[in-house]
mmCIF file of C-alpha atoms in Angstrom:
data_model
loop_
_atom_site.group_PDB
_atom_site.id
_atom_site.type_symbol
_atom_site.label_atom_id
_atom_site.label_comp_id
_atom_site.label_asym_id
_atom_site.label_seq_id
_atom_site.Cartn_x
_atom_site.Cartn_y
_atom_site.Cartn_z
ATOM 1 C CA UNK H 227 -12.678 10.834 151.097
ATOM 2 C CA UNK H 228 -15.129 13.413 149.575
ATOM 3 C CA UNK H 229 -13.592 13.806 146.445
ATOM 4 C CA UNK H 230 -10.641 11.829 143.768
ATOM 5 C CA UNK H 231 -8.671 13.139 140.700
ATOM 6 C CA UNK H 232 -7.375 10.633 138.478
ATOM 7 C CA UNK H 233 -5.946 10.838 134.921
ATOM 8 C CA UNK H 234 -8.785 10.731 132.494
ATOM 9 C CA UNK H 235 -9.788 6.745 131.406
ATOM 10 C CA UNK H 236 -10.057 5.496 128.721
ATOM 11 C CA UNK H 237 -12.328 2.850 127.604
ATOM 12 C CA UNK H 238 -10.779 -0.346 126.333
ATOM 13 C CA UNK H 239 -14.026 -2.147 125.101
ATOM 14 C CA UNK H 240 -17.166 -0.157 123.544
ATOM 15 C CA UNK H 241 -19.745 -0.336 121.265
ATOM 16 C CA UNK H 242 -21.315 2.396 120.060
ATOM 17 C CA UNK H 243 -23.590 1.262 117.092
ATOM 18 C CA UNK H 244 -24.079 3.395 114.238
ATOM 19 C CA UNK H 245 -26.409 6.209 112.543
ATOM 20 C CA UNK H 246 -28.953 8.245 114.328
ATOM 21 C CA UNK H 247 -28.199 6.458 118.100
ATOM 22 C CA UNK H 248 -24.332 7.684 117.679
ATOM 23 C CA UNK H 249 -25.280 10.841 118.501
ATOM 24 C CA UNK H 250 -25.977 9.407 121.829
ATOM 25 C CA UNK H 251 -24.134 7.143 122.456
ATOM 26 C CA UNK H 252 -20.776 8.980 121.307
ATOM 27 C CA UNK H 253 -21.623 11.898 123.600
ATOM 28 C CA UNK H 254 -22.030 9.553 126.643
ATOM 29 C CA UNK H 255 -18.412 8.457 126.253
ATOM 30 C CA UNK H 256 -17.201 11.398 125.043
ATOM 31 C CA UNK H 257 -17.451 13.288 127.829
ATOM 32 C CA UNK H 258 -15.600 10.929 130.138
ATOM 33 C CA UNK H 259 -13.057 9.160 128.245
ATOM 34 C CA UNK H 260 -10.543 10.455 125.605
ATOM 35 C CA UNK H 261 -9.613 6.671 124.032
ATOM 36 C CA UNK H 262 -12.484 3.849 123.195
ATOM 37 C CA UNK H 263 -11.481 0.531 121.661
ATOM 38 C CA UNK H 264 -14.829 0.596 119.443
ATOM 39 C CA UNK H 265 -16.248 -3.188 118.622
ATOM 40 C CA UNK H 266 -16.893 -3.652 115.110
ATOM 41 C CA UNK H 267 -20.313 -6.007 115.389
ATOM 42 C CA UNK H 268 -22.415 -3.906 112.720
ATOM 43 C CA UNK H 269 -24.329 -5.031 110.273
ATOM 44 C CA UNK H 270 -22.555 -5.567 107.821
ATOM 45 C CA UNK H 271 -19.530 -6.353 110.277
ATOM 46 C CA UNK H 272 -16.367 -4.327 109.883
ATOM 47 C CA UNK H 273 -13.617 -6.073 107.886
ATOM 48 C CA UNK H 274 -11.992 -4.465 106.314
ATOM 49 C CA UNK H 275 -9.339 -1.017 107.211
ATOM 50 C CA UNK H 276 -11.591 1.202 104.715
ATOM 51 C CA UNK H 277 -14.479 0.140 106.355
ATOM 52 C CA UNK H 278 -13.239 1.077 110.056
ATOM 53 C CA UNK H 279 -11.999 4.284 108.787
ATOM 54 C CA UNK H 280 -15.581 5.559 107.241
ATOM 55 C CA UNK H 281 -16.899 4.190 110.641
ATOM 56 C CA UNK H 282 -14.510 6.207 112.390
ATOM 57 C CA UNK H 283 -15.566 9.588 110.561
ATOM 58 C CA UNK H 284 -19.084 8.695 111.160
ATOM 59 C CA UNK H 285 -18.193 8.341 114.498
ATOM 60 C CA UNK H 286 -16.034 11.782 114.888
ATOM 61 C CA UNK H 287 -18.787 13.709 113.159
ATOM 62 C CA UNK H 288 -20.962 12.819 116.246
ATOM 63 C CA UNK H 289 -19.004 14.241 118.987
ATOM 64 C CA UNK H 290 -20.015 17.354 120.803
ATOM 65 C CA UNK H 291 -18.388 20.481 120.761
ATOM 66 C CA UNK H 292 -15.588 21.408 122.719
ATOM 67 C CA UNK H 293 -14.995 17.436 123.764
ATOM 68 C CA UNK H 294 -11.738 15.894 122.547
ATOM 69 C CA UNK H 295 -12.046 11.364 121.596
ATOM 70 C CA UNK H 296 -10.070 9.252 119.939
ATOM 71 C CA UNK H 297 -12.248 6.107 118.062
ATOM 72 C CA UNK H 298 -9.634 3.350 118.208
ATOM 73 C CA UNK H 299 -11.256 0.634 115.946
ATOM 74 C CA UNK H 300 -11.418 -2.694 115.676
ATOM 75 C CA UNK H 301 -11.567 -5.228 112.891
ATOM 76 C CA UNK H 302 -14.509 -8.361 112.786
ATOM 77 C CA UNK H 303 -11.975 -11.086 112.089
ATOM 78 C CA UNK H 304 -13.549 -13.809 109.835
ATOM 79 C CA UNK H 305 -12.589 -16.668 107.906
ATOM 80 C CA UNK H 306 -11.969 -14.996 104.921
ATOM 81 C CA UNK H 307 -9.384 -11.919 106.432
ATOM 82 C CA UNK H 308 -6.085 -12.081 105.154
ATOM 83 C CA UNK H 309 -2.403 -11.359 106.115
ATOM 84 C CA UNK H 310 -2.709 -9.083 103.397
ATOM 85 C CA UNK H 311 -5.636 -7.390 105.923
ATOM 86 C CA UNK H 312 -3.772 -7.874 108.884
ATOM 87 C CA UNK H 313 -0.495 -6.108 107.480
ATOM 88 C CA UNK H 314 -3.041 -3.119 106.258
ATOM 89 C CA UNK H 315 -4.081 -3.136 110.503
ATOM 90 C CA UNK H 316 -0.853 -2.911 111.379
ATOM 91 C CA UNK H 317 -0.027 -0.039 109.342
ATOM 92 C CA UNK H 318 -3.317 2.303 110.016
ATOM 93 C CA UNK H 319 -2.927 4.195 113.336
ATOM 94 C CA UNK H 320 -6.675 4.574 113.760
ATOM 95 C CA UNK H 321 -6.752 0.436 113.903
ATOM 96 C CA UNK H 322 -5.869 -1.323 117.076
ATOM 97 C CA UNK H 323 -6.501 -4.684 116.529
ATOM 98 C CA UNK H 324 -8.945 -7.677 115.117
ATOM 99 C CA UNK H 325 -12.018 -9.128 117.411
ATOM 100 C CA UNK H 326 -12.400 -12.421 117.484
ATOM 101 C CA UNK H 327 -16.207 -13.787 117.541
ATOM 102 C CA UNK H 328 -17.211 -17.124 118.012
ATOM 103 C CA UNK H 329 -19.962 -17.754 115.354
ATOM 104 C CA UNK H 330 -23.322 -17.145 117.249
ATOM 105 C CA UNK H 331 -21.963 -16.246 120.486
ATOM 106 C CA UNK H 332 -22.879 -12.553 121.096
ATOM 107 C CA UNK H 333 -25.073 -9.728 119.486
ATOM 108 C CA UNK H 334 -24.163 -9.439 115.150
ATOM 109 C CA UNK H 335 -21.885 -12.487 115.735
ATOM 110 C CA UNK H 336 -23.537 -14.362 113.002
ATOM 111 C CA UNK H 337 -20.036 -13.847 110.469
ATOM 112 C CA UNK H 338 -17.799 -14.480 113.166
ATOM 113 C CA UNK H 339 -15.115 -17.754 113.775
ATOM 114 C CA UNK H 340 -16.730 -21.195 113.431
ATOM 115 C CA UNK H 341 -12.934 -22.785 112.885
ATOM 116 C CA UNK H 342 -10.603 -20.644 115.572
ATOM 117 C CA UNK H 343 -7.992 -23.773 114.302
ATOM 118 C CA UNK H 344 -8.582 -22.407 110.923
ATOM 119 C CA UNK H 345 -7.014 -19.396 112.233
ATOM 120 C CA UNK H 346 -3.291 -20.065 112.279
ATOM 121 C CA UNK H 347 -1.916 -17.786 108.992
ATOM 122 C CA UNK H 348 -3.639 -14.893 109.818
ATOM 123 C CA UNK H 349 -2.257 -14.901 113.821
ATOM 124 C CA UNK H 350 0.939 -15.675 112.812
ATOM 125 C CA UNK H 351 0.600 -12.382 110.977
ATOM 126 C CA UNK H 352 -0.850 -11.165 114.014
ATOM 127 C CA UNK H 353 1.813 -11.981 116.032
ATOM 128 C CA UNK H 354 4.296 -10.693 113.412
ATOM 129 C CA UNK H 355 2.935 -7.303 112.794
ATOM 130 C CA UNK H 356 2.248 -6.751 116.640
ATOM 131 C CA UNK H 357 -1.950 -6.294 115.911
ATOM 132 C CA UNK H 358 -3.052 -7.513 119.396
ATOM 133 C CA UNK H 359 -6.277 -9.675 118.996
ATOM 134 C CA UNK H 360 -9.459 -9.424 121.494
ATOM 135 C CA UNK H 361 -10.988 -11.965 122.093
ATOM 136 C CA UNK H 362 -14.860 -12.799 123.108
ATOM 137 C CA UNK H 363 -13.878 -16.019 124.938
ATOM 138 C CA UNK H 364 -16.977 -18.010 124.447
ATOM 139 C CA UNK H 365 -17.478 -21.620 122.880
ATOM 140 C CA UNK H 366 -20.971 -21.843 121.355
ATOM 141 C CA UNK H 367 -21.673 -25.803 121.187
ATOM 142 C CA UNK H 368 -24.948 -26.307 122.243
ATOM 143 C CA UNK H 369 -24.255 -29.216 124.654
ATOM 144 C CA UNK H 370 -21.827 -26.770 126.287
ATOM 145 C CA UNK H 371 -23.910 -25.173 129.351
ATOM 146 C CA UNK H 372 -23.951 -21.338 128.935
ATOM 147 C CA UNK H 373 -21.810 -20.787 132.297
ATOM 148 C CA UNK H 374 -19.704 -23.104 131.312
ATOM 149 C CA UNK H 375 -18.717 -21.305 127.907
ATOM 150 C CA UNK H 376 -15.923 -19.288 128.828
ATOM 151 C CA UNK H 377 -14.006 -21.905 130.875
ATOM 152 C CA UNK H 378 -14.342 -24.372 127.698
ATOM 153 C CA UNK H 379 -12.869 -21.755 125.446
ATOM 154 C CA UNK H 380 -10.115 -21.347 127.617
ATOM 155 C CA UNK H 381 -9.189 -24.758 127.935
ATOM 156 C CA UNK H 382 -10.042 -25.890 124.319
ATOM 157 C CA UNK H 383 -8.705 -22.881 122.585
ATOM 158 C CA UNK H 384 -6.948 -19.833 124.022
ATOM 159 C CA UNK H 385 -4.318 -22.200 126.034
ATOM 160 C CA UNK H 386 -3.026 -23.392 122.472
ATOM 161 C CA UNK H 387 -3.247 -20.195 120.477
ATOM 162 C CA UNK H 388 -1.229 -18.753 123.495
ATOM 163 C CA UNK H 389 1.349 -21.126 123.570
ATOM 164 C CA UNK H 390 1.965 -21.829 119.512
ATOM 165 C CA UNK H 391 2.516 -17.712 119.581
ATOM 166 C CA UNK H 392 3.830 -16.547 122.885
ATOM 167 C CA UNK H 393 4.402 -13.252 121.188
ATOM 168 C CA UNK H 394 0.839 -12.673 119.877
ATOM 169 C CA UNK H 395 -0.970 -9.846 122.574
ATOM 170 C CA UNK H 396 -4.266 -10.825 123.134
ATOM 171 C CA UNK H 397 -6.977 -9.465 125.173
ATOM 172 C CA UNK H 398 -9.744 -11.810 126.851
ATOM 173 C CA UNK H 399 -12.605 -9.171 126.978
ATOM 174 C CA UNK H 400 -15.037 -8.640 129.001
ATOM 175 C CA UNK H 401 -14.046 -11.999 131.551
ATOM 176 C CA UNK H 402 -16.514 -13.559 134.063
ATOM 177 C CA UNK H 403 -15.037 -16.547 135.691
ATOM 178 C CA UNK H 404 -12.253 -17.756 137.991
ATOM 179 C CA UNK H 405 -10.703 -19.637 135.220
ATOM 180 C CA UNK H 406 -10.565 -16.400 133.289
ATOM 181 C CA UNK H 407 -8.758 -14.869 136.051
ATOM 182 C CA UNK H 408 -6.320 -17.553 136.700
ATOM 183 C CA UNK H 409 -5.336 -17.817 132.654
ATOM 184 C CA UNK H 410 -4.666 -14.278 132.242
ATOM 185 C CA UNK H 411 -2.533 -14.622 135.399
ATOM 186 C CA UNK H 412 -0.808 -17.459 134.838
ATOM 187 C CA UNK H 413 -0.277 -16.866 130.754
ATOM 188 C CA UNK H 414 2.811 -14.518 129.826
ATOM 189 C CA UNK H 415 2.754 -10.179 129.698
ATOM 190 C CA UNK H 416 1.461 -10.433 126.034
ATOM 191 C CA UNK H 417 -2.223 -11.404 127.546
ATOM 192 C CA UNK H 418 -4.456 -9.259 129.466
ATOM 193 C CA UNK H 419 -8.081 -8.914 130.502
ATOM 194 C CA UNK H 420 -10.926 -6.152 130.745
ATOM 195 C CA UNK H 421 -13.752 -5.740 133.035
ATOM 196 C CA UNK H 422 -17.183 -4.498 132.727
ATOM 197 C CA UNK H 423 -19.001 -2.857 135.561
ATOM 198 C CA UNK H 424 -21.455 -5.356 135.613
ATOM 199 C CA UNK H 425 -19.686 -8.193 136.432
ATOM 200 C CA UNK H 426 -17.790 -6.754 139.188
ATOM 201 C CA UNK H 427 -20.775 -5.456 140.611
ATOM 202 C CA UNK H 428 -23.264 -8.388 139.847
ATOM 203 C CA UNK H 429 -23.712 -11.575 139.977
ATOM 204 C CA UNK H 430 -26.634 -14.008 138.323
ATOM 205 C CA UNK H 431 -28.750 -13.487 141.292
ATOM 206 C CA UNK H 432 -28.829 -10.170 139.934
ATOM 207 C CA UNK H 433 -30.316 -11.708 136.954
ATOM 208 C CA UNK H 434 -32.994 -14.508 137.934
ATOM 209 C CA UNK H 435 -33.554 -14.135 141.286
ATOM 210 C CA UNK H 436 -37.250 -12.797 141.579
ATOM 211 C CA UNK H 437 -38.211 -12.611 137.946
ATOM 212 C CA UNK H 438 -35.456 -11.874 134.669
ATOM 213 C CA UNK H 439 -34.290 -9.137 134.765
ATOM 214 C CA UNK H 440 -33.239 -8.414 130.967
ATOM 215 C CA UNK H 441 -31.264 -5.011 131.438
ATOM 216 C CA UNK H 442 -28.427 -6.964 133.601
ATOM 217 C CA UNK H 443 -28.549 -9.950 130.685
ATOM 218 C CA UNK H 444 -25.392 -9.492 128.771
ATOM 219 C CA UNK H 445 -23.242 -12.156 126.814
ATOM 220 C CA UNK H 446 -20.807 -13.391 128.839
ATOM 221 C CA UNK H 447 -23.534 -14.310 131.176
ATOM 222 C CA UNK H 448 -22.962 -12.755 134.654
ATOM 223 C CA UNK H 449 -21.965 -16.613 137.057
ATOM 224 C CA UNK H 450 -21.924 -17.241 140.465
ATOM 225 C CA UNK H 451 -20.835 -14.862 143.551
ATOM 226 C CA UNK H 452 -17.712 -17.329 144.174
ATOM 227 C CA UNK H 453 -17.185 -16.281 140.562
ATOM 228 C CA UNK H 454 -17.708 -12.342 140.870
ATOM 229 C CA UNK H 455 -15.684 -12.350 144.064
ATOM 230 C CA UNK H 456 -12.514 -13.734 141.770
ATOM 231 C CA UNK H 457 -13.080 -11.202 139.572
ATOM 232 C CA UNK H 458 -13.253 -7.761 142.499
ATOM 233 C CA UNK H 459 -9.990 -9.842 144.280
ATOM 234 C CA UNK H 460 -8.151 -9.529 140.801
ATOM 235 C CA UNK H 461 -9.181 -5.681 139.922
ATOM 236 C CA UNK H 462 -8.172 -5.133 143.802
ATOM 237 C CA UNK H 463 -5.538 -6.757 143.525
ATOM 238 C CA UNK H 464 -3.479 -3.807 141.148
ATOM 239 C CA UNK H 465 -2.183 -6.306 138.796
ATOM 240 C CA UNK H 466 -1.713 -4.529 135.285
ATOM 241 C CA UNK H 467 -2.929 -7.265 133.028
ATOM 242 C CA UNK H 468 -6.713 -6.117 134.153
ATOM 243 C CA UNK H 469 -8.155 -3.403 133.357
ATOM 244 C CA UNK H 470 -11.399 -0.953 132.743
ATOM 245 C CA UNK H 471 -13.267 -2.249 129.258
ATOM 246 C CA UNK H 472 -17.356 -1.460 129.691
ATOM 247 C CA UNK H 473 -18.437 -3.594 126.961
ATOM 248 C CA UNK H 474 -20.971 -0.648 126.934
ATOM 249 C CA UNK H 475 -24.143 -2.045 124.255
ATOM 250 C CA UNK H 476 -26.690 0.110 123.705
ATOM 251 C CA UNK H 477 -29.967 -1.725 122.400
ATOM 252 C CA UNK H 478 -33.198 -0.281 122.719
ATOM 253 C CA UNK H 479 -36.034 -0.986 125.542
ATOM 254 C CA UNK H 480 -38.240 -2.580 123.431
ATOM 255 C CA UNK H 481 -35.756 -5.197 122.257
ATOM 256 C CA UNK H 482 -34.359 -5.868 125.648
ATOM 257 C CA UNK H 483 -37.784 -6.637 127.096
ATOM 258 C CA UNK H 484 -38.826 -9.316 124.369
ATOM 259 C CA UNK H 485 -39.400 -13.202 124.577
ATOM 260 C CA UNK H 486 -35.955 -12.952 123.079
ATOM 261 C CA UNK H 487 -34.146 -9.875 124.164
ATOM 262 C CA UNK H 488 -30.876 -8.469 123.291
ATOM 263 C CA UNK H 489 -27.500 -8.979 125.348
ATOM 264 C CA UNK H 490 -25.709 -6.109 126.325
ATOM 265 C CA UNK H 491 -25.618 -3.642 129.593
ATOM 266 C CA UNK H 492 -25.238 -0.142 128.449
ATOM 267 C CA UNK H 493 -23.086 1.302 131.336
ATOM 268 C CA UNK H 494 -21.602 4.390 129.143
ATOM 269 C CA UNK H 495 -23.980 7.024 131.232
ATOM 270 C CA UNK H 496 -22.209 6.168 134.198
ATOM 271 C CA UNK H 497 -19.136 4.192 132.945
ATOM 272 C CA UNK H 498 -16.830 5.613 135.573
ATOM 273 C CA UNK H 499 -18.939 6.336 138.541
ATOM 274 C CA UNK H 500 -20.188 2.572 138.339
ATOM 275 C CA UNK H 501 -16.548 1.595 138.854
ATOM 276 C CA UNK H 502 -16.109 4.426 141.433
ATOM 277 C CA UNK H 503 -19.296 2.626 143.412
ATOM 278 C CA UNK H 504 -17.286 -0.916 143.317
ATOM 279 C CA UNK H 505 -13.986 0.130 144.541
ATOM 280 C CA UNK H 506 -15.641 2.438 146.965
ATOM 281 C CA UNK H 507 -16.878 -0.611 148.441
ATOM 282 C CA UNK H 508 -13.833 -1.552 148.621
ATOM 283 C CA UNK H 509 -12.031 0.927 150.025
ATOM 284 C CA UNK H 510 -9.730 1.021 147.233
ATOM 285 C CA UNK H 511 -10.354 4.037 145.191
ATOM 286 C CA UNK H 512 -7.098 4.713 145.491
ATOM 287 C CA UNK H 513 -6.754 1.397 142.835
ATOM 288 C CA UNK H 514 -9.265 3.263 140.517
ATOM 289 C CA UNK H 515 -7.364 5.398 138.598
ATOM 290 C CA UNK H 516 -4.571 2.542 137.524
ATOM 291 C CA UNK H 517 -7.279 -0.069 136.513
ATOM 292 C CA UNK H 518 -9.321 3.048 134.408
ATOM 293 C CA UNK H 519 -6.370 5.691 133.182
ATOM 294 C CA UNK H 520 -3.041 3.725 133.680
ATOM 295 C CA UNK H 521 -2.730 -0.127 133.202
ATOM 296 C CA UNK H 522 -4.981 -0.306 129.368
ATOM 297 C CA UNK H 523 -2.323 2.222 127.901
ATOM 298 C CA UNK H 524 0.153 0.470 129.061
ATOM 299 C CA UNK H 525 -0.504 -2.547 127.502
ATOM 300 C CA UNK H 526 -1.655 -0.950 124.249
ATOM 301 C CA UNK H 527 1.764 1.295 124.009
ATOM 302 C CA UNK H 528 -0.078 4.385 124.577
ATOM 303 C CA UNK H 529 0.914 7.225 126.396
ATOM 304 C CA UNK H 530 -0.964 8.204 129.629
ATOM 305 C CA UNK H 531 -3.472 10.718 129.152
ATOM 306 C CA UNK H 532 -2.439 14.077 130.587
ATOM 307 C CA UNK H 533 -6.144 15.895 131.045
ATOM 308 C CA UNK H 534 -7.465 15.023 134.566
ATOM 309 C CA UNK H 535 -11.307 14.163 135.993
ATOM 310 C CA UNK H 536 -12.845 14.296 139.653
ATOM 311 C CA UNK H 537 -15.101 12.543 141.196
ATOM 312 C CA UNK H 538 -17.080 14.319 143.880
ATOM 313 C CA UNK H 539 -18.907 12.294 146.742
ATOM 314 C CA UNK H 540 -22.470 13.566 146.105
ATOM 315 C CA UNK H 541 -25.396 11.035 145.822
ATOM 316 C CA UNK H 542 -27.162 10.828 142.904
ATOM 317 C CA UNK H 543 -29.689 8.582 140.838
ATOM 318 C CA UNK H 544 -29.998 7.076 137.303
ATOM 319 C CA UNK H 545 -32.650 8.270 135.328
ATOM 320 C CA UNK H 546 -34.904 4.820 134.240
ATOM 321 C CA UNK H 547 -34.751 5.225 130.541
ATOM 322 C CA UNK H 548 -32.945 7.629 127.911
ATOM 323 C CA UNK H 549 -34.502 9.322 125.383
ATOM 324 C CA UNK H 550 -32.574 8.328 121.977
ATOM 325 C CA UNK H 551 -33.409 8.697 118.309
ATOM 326 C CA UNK H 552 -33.880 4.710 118.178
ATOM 327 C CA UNK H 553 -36.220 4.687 120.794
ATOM 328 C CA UNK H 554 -35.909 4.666 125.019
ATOM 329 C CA UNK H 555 -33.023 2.832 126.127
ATOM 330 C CA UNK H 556 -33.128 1.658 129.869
ATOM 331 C CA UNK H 557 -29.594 2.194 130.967
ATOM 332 C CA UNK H 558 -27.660 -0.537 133.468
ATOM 333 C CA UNK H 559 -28.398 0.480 137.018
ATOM 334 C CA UNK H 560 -31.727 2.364 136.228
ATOM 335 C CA UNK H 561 -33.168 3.782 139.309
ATOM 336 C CA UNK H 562 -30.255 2.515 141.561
ATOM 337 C CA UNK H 563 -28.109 5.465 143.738
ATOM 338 C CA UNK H 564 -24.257 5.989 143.325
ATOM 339 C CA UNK H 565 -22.280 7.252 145.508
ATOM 340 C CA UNK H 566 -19.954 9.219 143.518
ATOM 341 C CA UNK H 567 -20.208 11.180 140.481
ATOM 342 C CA UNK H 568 -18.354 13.789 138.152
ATOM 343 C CA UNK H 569 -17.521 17.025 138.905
ATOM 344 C CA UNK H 570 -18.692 19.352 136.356
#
């Protein structure tokens, strides 16, 4: 196969950040996806609807000419939001849902959940009012190893909340482990999963094995191949609860290559030809365009998109850094060949 057409994707887990770098990082997606669930870790977080919606418009007012996206944003969920909040969610289009943080678990997750027990009013409003809830499924005890995390929150927290309200949809972003995998399988249609490039192409040897590599250090940690192999047989697999999410995260070079650097793998230069390169190694692009442009609408209650992208078979390299108003960014995959790209 030289060349695919698929419905265009959409992106069902992004972050863009905010001021100067949007006009990057907007552009970037932009130009390959018409939909982007769009994570609300700023600083300050995003709360509240009003917030979202001035996010939005700063977010709008960065996309190029002549490209069509729709921001679909999400709301930090705290301790202190209220059903009040929720119901306001529920009735704003340009809303999709709340993200759940563990306190301390990711990048700007300093205001997120310390007490997800504390939780119960506002998902019961959740659940109510439809407002699906993603979830970074992370515990953040210290005694808790990190590759260990996910599996613990699983177990300790997402197994209740599922079953006291079966009716609640809920997303488990960005998952890394079997026990991710099996959960999402064996829990009801109102639960589903997205995938990032990186862990379906990765692994943590990819990460330690001759010297850290910080640009492939994102939070869920990448785990073992036995791990990453549960992960390709379940995108292979066509099953509709998974599906395409980047968890695109821009940070610059110079805090990714620190004595403390930044977690996050910014994919969005090559969001879809990244995914192209792991089902082509597969041979199963013919599951591409269901896991990228079918299965996340689905869930979500959107309509399919009706515009239409190829990919062309034609070799081609990432660039080692971007040029961005912030600063160079070193993009995931820097310097590596892929196989595909998109046709112009």
């Amino acid at each position: 196969m030289q060349q695919l057409t698929l419905t265009r994707p959409d992106d069902w887990h992004l972050h863009l950040r905010d001021g100067a770098l949007l006009k990057t990082t907007v552009a970037a997606s932009a130009q390959v996806f018409n939909r982007a669930v769009v994570m609300p870790n700023l600083v300050p977080p995003v709360t509240k609807v009003e917030m979202a919606l001035a996010y939005r418009q700063r977010i709008l007012a960065a996309i190029p000419d002549g490209l069509s996206f729709q921001p679909l944003m999400a709301l930090y969920l705290t301790a202190e939001t209220t059903v009040e909040e929720i119901k306001a969610a529920a009735e704003n289009p340009h809303v999709i849902g709340f993200k759940l943080y563990p306190s301390g678990a990711t990048t700007n997750s300093a205001a997120g959940v310390k007490s997800v027990e504390a939780l119960a009013p506002v998902l019961e409003a959740m659940q109510h009012e439809q407002v699906p809830l993603l979830v970074h499924g992370e515990v953040t005890d210290h005694d808790i190893d990190i590759f260990d995390r996910e599996k613990v929150f699983i177990d300790r927290h997402l197994v209740p909340i599922t079953t006291r309200f079966p009716q609640l949809k809920l997303v488990l972003e960005h998952i890394t482990t079997g026990d991710a995998v099996d959960f999402v399988m064996a829990a009801n249609d109102n639960v589903a999963a997205t995938m990032t490039p990186q862990h379906l192409l990765m692994n943590r040897n990819d990460l330690l094995v001759g010297g850290v590599r910080p640009h492939n250090y994102c939070l869920p940690i990448l785990k073992r191949r036995e791990h990453q192999q549960r992960l390709q047989q379940a995108a292979l697999s066509g099953n509709a609860k998974f599906f395409l999410g980047t968890d695109s995260a821009p940070h610059v070079q110079a805090n990714k290559e620190t004595a403390c650097g930044c977690a996050g793998c910014y994919s969005a230069p090559a969001a879809l030809e990244l995914y192209a390169e792991f089902f082509s190694q597969h041979d199963a692009l013919d599951k591409l365009e269901n896991f990228a442009s079918v299965f996340g609408a689905a869930f979500y209650g959107f309509e399919r998109n009706q515009e239409k992208v190829t990919l062309v078979r034609d070799e081609w390299q990432l660039p080692a850094t971007l040029d961005t108003a912030d600063g160079a960014i070193v993009p995931y995959y820097a310097g590596e060949k892929l196989q595909w790209q998109i046709k112009k």
